[in-house]
């Protein structure tokens, strides 16, 4: 058995981020000069069978032996193609399919016996995220005839796969990953796996292609210098938001992630209004720091009425927890979760946009741009500019840009 070439076999229920991961791995290998190709069973099925037939959940029923035979045939075609690819110039072949049954995996192991196989099982049970992904999936042309039954059909398809699903265990080499967190849950390898270290590294790295990090535009509370709250944007704020929309008009933004606060949603609406097909997704994870008993006060009021709070926060702003509220430090976890969710949902899109708040954006910036904790609460986050961030193995870019 030669050990310089590798089969990566993806595994997991539908809508768990397998194809996104396949694309990420292929791009990373290719950038490192390692010829890699994806063999996707679904793509093959869509080429050979009428789209409408395979969108129906019944095509995935374990009882449907005709469809099952067809799916096995497509799987075998891809195994042959992957094998031929590695026999020639390819170094890594990625087989992208659900591969939920142990029986299917045994066939793979029998057919692909010339190089090591590394399985990667994608796991994600976050209902909210799953729902959003399914809503996106059913927008594909193959589901159009199902109209409002499409989501139900897709959920039924998942249930059929759950019936036959056997997690990885007896396989010789595998990684089980939480595909939302980009985190390895379990790993086992019995054979020498080529490119293993770099593969692990690709798996756990959050690649940021183009992150546009925007702070909501001017609000009524901003004008009065009040912190927190849930006020609307002002007339000036609307003009700023419209200017943002015009600025991003020619960039494709598929999703805008906001907090659950009116001011970020209002800002995002003006931007999405100038896009073709853009969805606003509000995540509570991106809500502004909770100032507890100080919510809607001005800094002057806090200094006057709650001098201890003012003094203590001034002495250690990063760690200071507002009574009944949060600190920068305690916000970090939820904001990291928000980032994970938005990156996962944004899938392979080139651009990602977040409309956040002053403290939230500071924290997001600090996740990509190293800053001492003490400095994080003082990062400059103006309302007339935005940050553009690119962060990958090969490129790091942080720029603060004007939009008007
Ligand atoms: O003033 C706007 C605001 O977003 C408040 O809602 C929030 O409490 C504050 O900024 C966070 O900034 P700092 O940590 O500097 O008080």
Short mmCIF file of C-alpha atoms and ligand atoms in Angstrom, two decimals:
data_model
loop_
_atom_site.label_atom_id
_atom_site.label_comp_id
_atom_site.label_asym_id
_atom_site.label_seq_id
_atom_site.Cartn_x
_atom_site.Cartn_y
_atom_site.Cartn_z
CA UNK A 1 0.00 0.00 0.00
CA UNK A 2 1.49 3.29 -1.08
CA UNK A 3 1.16 5.97 1.53
CA UNK A 4 1.64 9.16 -0.47
CA UNK A 5 -1.91 9.36 -1.67
CA UNK A 6 -5.09 9.64 0.30
CA UNK A 7 -8.82 9.03 0.10
CA UNK A 8 -10.88 11.28 2.31
CA UNK A 9 -14.38 9.90 2.76
CA UNK A 10 -16.91 12.30 4.21
CA UNK A 11 -19.77 11.01 6.26
CA UNK A 12 -22.75 12.52 8.04
CA UNK A 13 -26.46 13.29 7.84
CA UNK A 14 -27.70 15.71 5.17
CA UNK A 15 -27.16 19.42 5.88
CA UNK A 16 -24.21 18.90 8.23
CA UNK A 17 -21.73 20.92 6.20
CA UNK A 18 -20.03 18.06 4.35
CA UNK A 19 -19.85 19.74 0.95
CA UNK A 20 -18.67 23.00 2.47
CA UNK A 21 -15.94 21.11 4.23
CA UNK A 22 -15.03 19.21 1.05
CA UNK A 23 -14.68 22.54 -0.77
CA UNK A 24 -12.57 24.04 2.02
CA UNK A 25 -10.24 21.05 2.11
CA UNK A 26 -9.85 20.95 -1.66
CA UNK A 27 -9.06 24.69 -1.82
CA UNK A 28 -6.53 24.40 0.99
CA UNK A 29 -4.79 21.37 -0.56
CA UNK A 30 -4.72 23.01 -3.98
CA UNK A 31 -3.21 26.18 -2.53
CA UNK A 32 -0.48 24.00 -1.07
CA UNK A 33 0.14 22.47 -4.51
CA UNK A 34 -1.47 19.11 -3.72
CA UNK A 35 -3.72 17.94 -6.59
CA UNK A 36 -7.12 17.23 -5.04
CA UNK A 37 -10.55 16.50 -6.48
CA UNK A 38 -14.03 16.09 -5.02
CA UNK A 39 -16.31 13.22 -6.06
CA UNK A 40 -19.82 14.12 -5.01
CA UNK A 41 -22.58 11.49 -5.25
CA UNK A 42 -25.40 14.02 -5.16
CA UNK A 43 -23.93 15.88 -8.10
CA UNK A 44 -23.75 12.67 -10.10
CA UNK A 45 -27.32 11.79 -9.19
CA UNK A 46 -28.51 15.24 -10.28
CA UNK A 47 -26.73 14.81 -13.64
CA UNK A 48 -28.28 11.46 -14.45
CA UNK A 49 -31.73 11.47 -12.89
CA UNK A 50 -34.67 13.84 -13.26
CA UNK A 51 -34.23 16.43 -10.54
CA UNK A 52 -37.81 16.29 -9.34
CA UNK A 53 -37.68 12.56 -8.71
CA UNK A 54 -34.69 12.73 -6.39
CA UNK A 55 -35.94 15.75 -4.44
CA UNK A 56 -38.77 13.69 -3.02
CA UNK A 57 -38.05 12.07 0.32
CA UNK A 58 -39.24 8.68 -0.94
CA UNK A 59 -36.11 8.42 -3.04
CA UNK A 60 -34.20 8.03 0.24
CA UNK A 61 -36.48 5.58 1.97
CA UNK A 62 -34.60 2.45 3.09
CA UNK A 63 -37.61 0.54 1.71
CA UNK A 64 -37.14 1.91 -1.80
CA UNK A 65 -34.88 -0.77 -3.23
CA UNK A 66 -34.87 0.63 -6.78
CA UNK A 67 -33.65 4.03 -5.62
CA UNK A 68 -31.23 2.40 -3.22
CA UNK A 69 -29.67 0.43 -6.10
CA UNK A 70 -29.34 3.62 -8.13
CA UNK A 71 -27.65 5.41 -5.23
CA UNK A 72 -25.23 2.53 -4.76
CA UNK A 73 -24.43 2.69 -8.48
CA UNK A 74 -23.56 6.38 -8.29
CA UNK A 75 -21.43 5.68 -5.24
CA UNK A 76 -19.53 2.99 -7.16
CA UNK A 77 -19.01 5.23 -10.19
CA UNK A 78 -17.45 7.83 -7.91
CA UNK A 79 -15.27 5.22 -6.23
CA UNK A 80 -13.98 4.16 -9.65
CA UNK A 81 -13.39 7.76 -10.68
CA UNK A 82 -11.59 8.55 -7.44
CA UNK A 83 -9.40 5.48 -7.86
CA UNK A 84 -8.54 6.42 -11.43
CA UNK A 85 -7.74 9.95 -10.29
CA UNK A 86 -5.24 8.74 -7.69
CA UNK A 87 -3.80 6.26 -10.20
CA UNK A 88 -2.97 9.25 -12.37
CA UNK A 89 -1.91 12.68 -11.18
CA UNK A 90 -4.16 13.11 -8.15
CA UNK A 91 -2.87 12.98 -4.59
CA UNK A 92 -6.07 13.45 -2.61
CA UNK A 93 -9.55 12.23 -3.60
CA UNK A 94 -12.47 13.47 -1.49
CA UNK A 95 -15.62 11.35 -1.62
CA UNK A 96 -18.52 13.56 -0.64
CA UNK A 97 -21.71 11.72 0.31
CA UNK A 98 -23.74 10.75 3.39
CA UNK A 99 -22.11 7.29 3.59
CA UNK A 100 -24.34 6.65 6.59
CA UNK A 101 -24.47 2.84 6.42
CA UNK A 102 -21.64 0.66 7.57
CA UNK A 103 -22.38 -1.60 4.57
CA UNK A 104 -21.59 1.24 2.13
CA UNK A 105 -18.37 1.99 3.98
CA UNK A 106 -17.35 -1.65 3.80
CA UNK A 107 -17.75 -1.49 0.01
CA UNK A 108 -15.65 1.66 -0.09
CA UNK A 109 -12.90 -0.07 1.90
CA UNK A 110 -12.99 -3.06 -0.45
CA UNK A 111 -12.92 -0.96 -3.61
CA UNK A 112 -10.40 1.65 -2.51
CA UNK A 113 -7.73 -0.67 -1.18
CA UNK A 114 -4.70 0.92 -2.82
CA UNK A 115 -4.24 3.94 -0.48
CA UNK A 116 -5.23 4.80 3.08
CA UNK A 117 -8.76 6.00 3.72
CA UNK A 118 -9.47 8.70 6.25
CA UNK A 119 -13.12 9.18 7.17
CA UNK A 120 -14.40 12.52 8.39
CA UNK A 121 -17.77 12.46 10.12
CA UNK A 122 -19.55 15.85 10.23
CA UNK A 123 -21.78 16.36 13.22
CA UNK A 124 -24.01 19.31 14.00
CA UNK A 125 -27.23 19.17 15.98
CA UNK A 126 -27.91 22.86 16.44
CA UNK A 127 -31.61 22.97 15.50
CA UNK A 128 -31.67 26.68 14.70
CA UNK A 129 -28.74 26.48 12.32
CA UNK A 130 -30.03 23.29 10.77
CA UNK A 131 -33.34 24.96 10.08
CA UNK A 132 -31.72 27.91 8.37
CA UNK A 133 -29.58 25.63 6.23
CA UNK A 134 -32.58 23.58 5.16
CA UNK A 135 -34.46 26.73 4.24
CA UNK A 136 -31.55 27.64 1.98
CA UNK A 137 -31.27 24.17 0.47
CA UNK A 138 -34.92 24.06 -0.56
CA UNK A 139 -34.36 27.17 -2.66
CA UNK A 140 -32.48 24.97 -5.16
CA UNK A 141 -34.33 24.37 -8.46
CA UNK A 142 -34.81 20.66 -7.71
CA UNK A 143 -37.20 21.54 -4.87
CA UNK A 144 -39.22 24.20 -6.67
CA UNK A 145 -42.10 21.86 -7.63
CA UNK A 146 -42.57 20.84 -3.97
CA UNK A 147 -43.44 24.43 -3.01
CA UNK A 148 -44.34 24.70 0.70
CA UNK A 149 -43.83 20.96 1.21
CA UNK A 150 -40.11 21.20 0.41
CA UNK A 151 -38.90 21.67 4.00
CA UNK A 152 -41.06 18.79 5.21
CA UNK A 153 -39.71 16.55 2.47
CA UNK A 154 -36.14 17.45 3.30
CA UNK A 155 -36.72 16.74 6.99
CA UNK A 156 -38.19 13.37 6.07
CA UNK A 157 -35.11 12.64 3.98
CA UNK A 158 -32.98 13.34 7.04
CA UNK A 159 -35.17 11.01 9.10
CA UNK A 160 -34.66 8.22 6.57
CA UNK A 161 -30.92 8.67 6.85
CA UNK A 162 -31.18 8.64 10.64
CA UNK A 163 -32.79 5.21 10.43
CA UNK A 164 -29.71 3.68 8.82
CA UNK A 165 -27.05 5.90 10.36
CA UNK A 166 -24.14 4.17 12.07
CA UNK A 167 -21.49 6.54 13.49
CA UNK A 168 -17.82 5.83 12.78
CA UNK A 169 -16.26 3.37 15.15
CA UNK A 170 -14.82 0.24 13.56
CA UNK A 171 -13.17 2.17 10.70
CA UNK A 172 -9.36 2.22 10.85
CA UNK A 173 -8.86 5.96 10.48
CA UNK A 174 -11.25 8.73 11.25
CA UNK A 175 -11.91 12.18 12.58
CA UNK A 176 -15.30 13.05 14.01
CA UNK A 177 -15.80 16.77 13.89
CA UNK A 178 -18.31 19.30 15.12
CA UNK A 179 -18.74 21.07 11.82
CA UNK A 180 -20.29 24.16 13.38
CA UNK A 181 -17.48 24.68 15.87
CA UNK A 182 -14.70 23.48 13.51
CA UNK A 183 -13.65 21.27 16.38
CA UNK A 184 -12.35 17.72 16.45
CA UNK A 185 -14.44 15.59 18.79
CA UNK A 186 -12.69 12.27 18.35
CA UNK A 187 -9.87 10.88 16.25
CA UNK A 188 -8.40 7.52 15.52
CA UNK A 189 -5.72 6.47 13.12
CA UNK A 190 -4.34 3.04 12.66
CA UNK A 191 -2.47 3.69 9.39
CA UNK A 192 0.04 6.34 8.39
CA UNK A 193 -2.10 9.08 6.89
CA UNK A 194 -0.38 11.36 4.39
CA UNK A 195 -0.84 15.11 4.92
CA UNK A 196 -2.40 14.42 8.34
CA UNK A 197 -0.99 17.38 10.27
CA UNK A 198 -1.84 19.90 7.65
CA UNK A 199 -5.29 18.39 7.24
CA UNK A 200 -5.98 18.75 10.95
CA UNK A 201 -4.84 22.31 10.72
CA UNK A 202 -7.16 23.05 7.77
CA UNK A 203 -10.03 21.51 9.69
CA UNK A 204 -9.79 23.68 12.77
CA UNK A 205 -8.88 26.98 11.15
CA UNK A 206 -11.59 29.56 10.57
CA UNK A 207 -10.88 30.97 7.14
CA UNK A 208 -12.19 34.44 6.61
CA UNK A 209 -12.46 35.33 2.97
CA UNK A 210 -13.92 38.84 3.18
CA UNK A 211 -15.50 39.88 6.42
CA UNK A 212 -17.15 43.28 6.37
CA UNK A 213 -17.60 44.27 9.99
CA UNK A 214 -19.95 47.20 10.36
CA UNK A 215 -21.23 49.04 13.39
CA UNK A 216 -24.90 50.02 13.32
CA UNK A 217 -25.42 53.62 12.26
CA UNK A 218 -26.43 56.51 14.52
CA UNK A 219 -29.28 55.86 16.95
CA UNK A 220 -31.46 58.03 19.15
CA UNK A 221 -29.55 56.77 22.21
CA UNK A 222 -26.21 57.54 20.55
CA UNK A 223 -27.28 61.15 20.15
CA UNK A 224 -28.03 61.37 23.87
CA UNK A 225 -24.94 59.36 24.76
CA UNK A 226 -27.02 56.63 26.38
CA UNK A 227 -25.61 53.14 26.49
CA UNK A 228 -27.40 49.87 25.73
CA UNK A 229 -31.15 49.92 25.13
CA UNK A 230 -32.91 49.11 21.90
CA UNK A 231 -33.46 52.41 20.16
CA UNK A 232 -34.06 53.05 16.47
CA UNK A 233 -31.66 54.66 14.07
CA UNK A 234 -32.06 58.43 13.51
CA UNK A 235 -32.59 60.24 10.19
CA UNK A 236 -28.83 60.63 9.99
CA UNK A 237 -28.50 56.93 10.80
CA UNK A 238 -30.82 56.14 7.90
CA UNK A 239 -28.70 58.22 5.56
CA UNK A 240 -25.59 56.44 6.77
CA UNK A 241 -27.28 53.06 6.26
CA UNK A 242 -28.35 54.02 2.74
CA UNK A 243 -24.79 55.09 2.01
CA UNK A 244 -23.60 51.70 3.23
CA UNK A 245 -26.11 50.00 0.94
CA UNK A 246 -24.88 52.02 -2.03
CA UNK A 247 -21.27 51.26 -1.16
CA UNK A 248 -21.86 47.49 -1.09
CA UNK A 249 -24.29 47.45 -4.01
CA UNK A 250 -21.83 45.78 -6.38
CA UNK A 251 -20.55 43.23 -3.92
CA UNK A 252 -22.58 40.08 -3.57
CA UNK A 253 -23.73 39.77 0.04
CA UNK A 254 -25.88 36.69 0.58
CA UNK A 255 -26.36 37.08 4.31
CA UNK A 256 -26.12 39.94 6.74
CA UNK A 257 -25.74 38.81 10.33
CA UNK A 258 -26.99 41.23 12.96
CA UNK A 259 -27.78 41.20 16.65
CA UNK A 260 -31.40 40.97 17.79
CA UNK A 261 -31.47 44.74 18.37
CA UNK A 262 -33.48 47.11 16.20
CA UNK A 263 -30.50 49.34 15.38
CA UNK A 264 -28.46 46.60 13.71
CA UNK A 265 -31.47 45.19 11.87
CA UNK A 266 -32.47 48.65 10.59
CA UNK A 267 -28.94 49.22 9.32
CA UNK A 268 -28.87 45.80 7.64
CA UNK A 269 -32.26 46.40 5.98
CA UNK A 270 -30.94 49.40 4.11
CA UNK A 271 -27.98 47.35 2.87
CA UNK A 272 -30.03 44.29 1.89
CA UNK A 273 -32.53 46.52 0.04
CA UNK A 274 -29.81 47.19 -2.54
CA UNK A 275 -28.83 43.54 -2.96
CA UNK A 276 -30.46 40.98 -5.24
CA UNK A 277 -31.01 38.12 -2.87
CA UNK A 278 -29.83 38.87 0.61
CA UNK A 279 -31.07 37.53 3.90
CA UNK A 280 -30.80 39.15 7.30
CA UNK A 281 -30.11 36.73 10.11
CA UNK A 282 -30.39 38.08 13.64
CA UNK A 283 -28.33 36.31 16.26
CA UNK A 284 -28.70 37.17 19.94
CA UNK A 285 -25.05 36.16 20.26
CA UNK A 286 -24.19 39.52 18.67
CA UNK A 287 -26.23 41.66 21.09
CA UNK A 288 -24.36 44.58 22.62
CA UNK A 289 -22.71 44.18 26.02
CA UNK A 290 -25.41 44.05 28.68
CA UNK A 291 -24.78 47.00 30.96
CA UNK A 292 -27.16 45.63 33.62
CA UNK A 293 -28.26 48.33 36.07
CA UNK A 294 -26.56 50.94 33.86
CA UNK A 295 -28.59 50.22 30.73
CA UNK A 296 -29.80 53.46 29.07
CA UNK A 297 -27.74 55.69 31.35
CA UNK A 298 -25.14 58.13 30.09
CA UNK A 299 -21.53 57.75 31.27
CA UNK A 300 -21.97 61.06 33.19
CA UNK A 301 -25.01 59.66 35.02
CA UNK A 302 -23.10 56.50 35.91
CA UNK A 303 -20.22 58.55 37.27
CA UNK A 304 -22.58 60.69 39.34
CA UNK A 305 -25.08 58.09 40.55
CA UNK A 306 -22.91 54.95 40.66
CA UNK A 307 -19.37 56.23 41.24
CA UNK A 308 -18.11 52.80 42.36
CA UNK A 309 -19.24 51.23 39.11
CA UNK A 310 -17.64 53.99 37.11
CA UNK A 311 -14.37 53.75 39.00
CA UNK A 312 -14.08 49.98 38.97
CA UNK A 313 -14.92 49.68 35.30
CA UNK A 314 -12.37 52.37 34.47
CA UNK A 315 -9.71 50.44 36.38
CA UNK A 316 -10.24 47.14 34.54
CA UNK A 317 -12.67 47.57 31.68
CA UNK A 318 -12.08 44.15 30.11
CA UNK A 319 -12.92 42.14 33.23
CA UNK A 320 -15.41 44.42 34.94
CA UNK A 321 -18.89 42.85 35.07
CA UNK A 322 -21.72 45.41 35.21
CA UNK A 323 -24.05 44.56 38.15
CA UNK A 324 -26.73 42.32 36.60
CA UNK A 325 -24.90 42.57 33.29
CA UNK A 326 -21.77 41.45 31.46
CA UNK A 327 -18.10 42.22 30.97
CA UNK A 328 -16.07 42.03 27.78
CA UNK A 329 -14.64 38.81 29.11
CA UNK A 330 -18.01 37.17 29.75
CA UNK A 331 -19.28 38.24 26.29
CA UNK A 332 -16.44 36.51 24.52
CA UNK A 333 -17.96 33.03 24.50
CA UNK A 334 -21.30 34.02 23.01
CA UNK A 335 -19.66 36.21 20.40
CA UNK A 336 -17.35 33.37 19.38
CA UNK A 337 -20.47 31.21 19.02
CA UNK A 338 -22.09 33.88 16.85
CA UNK A 339 -19.02 33.91 14.61
CA UNK A 340 -19.06 30.11 14.31
CA UNK A 341 -22.75 30.15 13.41
CA UNK A 342 -22.45 32.90 10.85
CA UNK A 343 -19.40 31.39 9.16
CA UNK A 344 -21.11 28.01 9.00
CA UNK A 345 -24.26 29.50 7.47
CA UNK A 346 -22.40 31.67 5.05
CA UNK A 347 -20.95 28.44 3.64
CA UNK A 348 -18.63 29.05 0.74
CA UNK A 349 -19.74 32.57 -0.12
CA UNK A 350 -16.96 35.02 -0.86
CA UNK A 351 -18.27 37.82 1.35
CA UNK A 352 -19.63 37.83 4.84
CA UNK A 353 -21.14 40.82 6.58
CA UNK A 354 -21.84 41.42 10.25
CA UNK A 355 -23.61 44.49 11.56
CA UNK A 356 -22.78 44.68 15.24
CA UNK A 357 -22.22 47.09 18.07
CA UNK A 358 -19.26 48.94 19.55
CA UNK A 359 -18.24 46.39 22.20
CA UNK A 360 -19.29 43.41 20.05
CA UNK A 361 -17.23 44.57 17.09
CA UNK A 362 -14.22 45.15 19.34
CA UNK A 363 -14.50 41.58 20.51
CA UNK A 364 -14.90 40.24 16.95
CA UNK A 365 -11.87 42.21 15.83
CA UNK A 366 -9.85 40.86 18.72
CA UNK A 367 -10.64 37.31 17.63
CA UNK A 368 -8.82 37.89 14.35
CA UNK A 369 -6.35 40.59 15.24
CA UNK A 370 -4.27 39.88 18.29
CA UNK A 371 -4.80 42.48 20.99
CA UNK A 372 -3.90 42.46 24.69
CA UNK A 373 -7.05 42.02 26.77
CA UNK A 374 -6.56 45.46 28.33
CA UNK A 375 -6.63 47.06 24.90
CA UNK A 376 -9.71 45.31 23.51
CA UNK A 377 -12.29 47.68 25.13
CA UNK A 378 -10.56 50.63 23.50
CA UNK A 379 -10.37 49.47 19.88
CA UNK A 380 -11.65 52.21 17.60
CA UNK A 381 -15.09 51.34 16.17
CA UNK A 382 -16.53 54.40 14.42
CA UNK A 383 -19.96 54.61 12.80
CA UNK A 384 -18.83 56.21 9.57
CA UNK A 385 -16.38 53.47 8.65
CA UNK A 386 -16.20 49.69 8.58
CA UNK A 387 -13.54 47.05 8.94
CA UNK A 388 -12.61 44.76 6.09
CA UNK A 389 -10.91 41.59 7.32
CA UNK A 390 -9.26 38.76 5.41
CA UNK A 391 -7.64 36.04 7.43
CA UNK A 392 -6.28 32.79 6.04
CA UNK A 393 -3.07 30.79 6.13
CA UNK A 394 -1.79 32.88 3.26
CA UNK A 395 -3.17 36.32 3.76
CA UNK A 396 -4.02 38.66 6.62
CA UNK A 397 -5.66 41.98 5.96
CA UNK A 398 -7.31 44.47 8.28
CA UNK A 399 -8.42 47.77 6.91
CA UNK A 400 -10.66 50.48 8.24
CA UNK A 401 -12.53 51.99 5.30
CA UNK A 402 -14.91 54.87 4.70
CA UNK A 403 -18.13 54.07 2.92
CA UNK A 404 -19.39 57.49 1.91
O1 LIG B 1 -22.36 53.70 23.47
C1 LIG B 1 -22.68 52.74 22.55
C2 LIG B 1 -22.40 51.35 23.08
O2 LIG B 1 -22.61 50.45 22.04
C3 LIG B 1 -23.21 50.96 24.33
O3 LIG B 1 -24.43 50.39 24.06
C4 LIG B 1 -22.26 50.04 25.04
O4 LIG B 1 -22.57 49.87 26.40
C5 LIG B 1 -20.95 50.71 24.79
O5 LIG B 1 -21.02 51.26 23.48
C6 LIG B 1 -19.75 49.79 24.87
O6 LIG B 1 -18.58 50.56 24.85
P1 LIG B 1 -17.71 50.77 26.18
O7 LIG B 1 -17.29 49.39 26.56
O8 LIG B 1 -16.59 51.64 25.75
O9 LIG B 1 -18.55 51.37 27.25
#
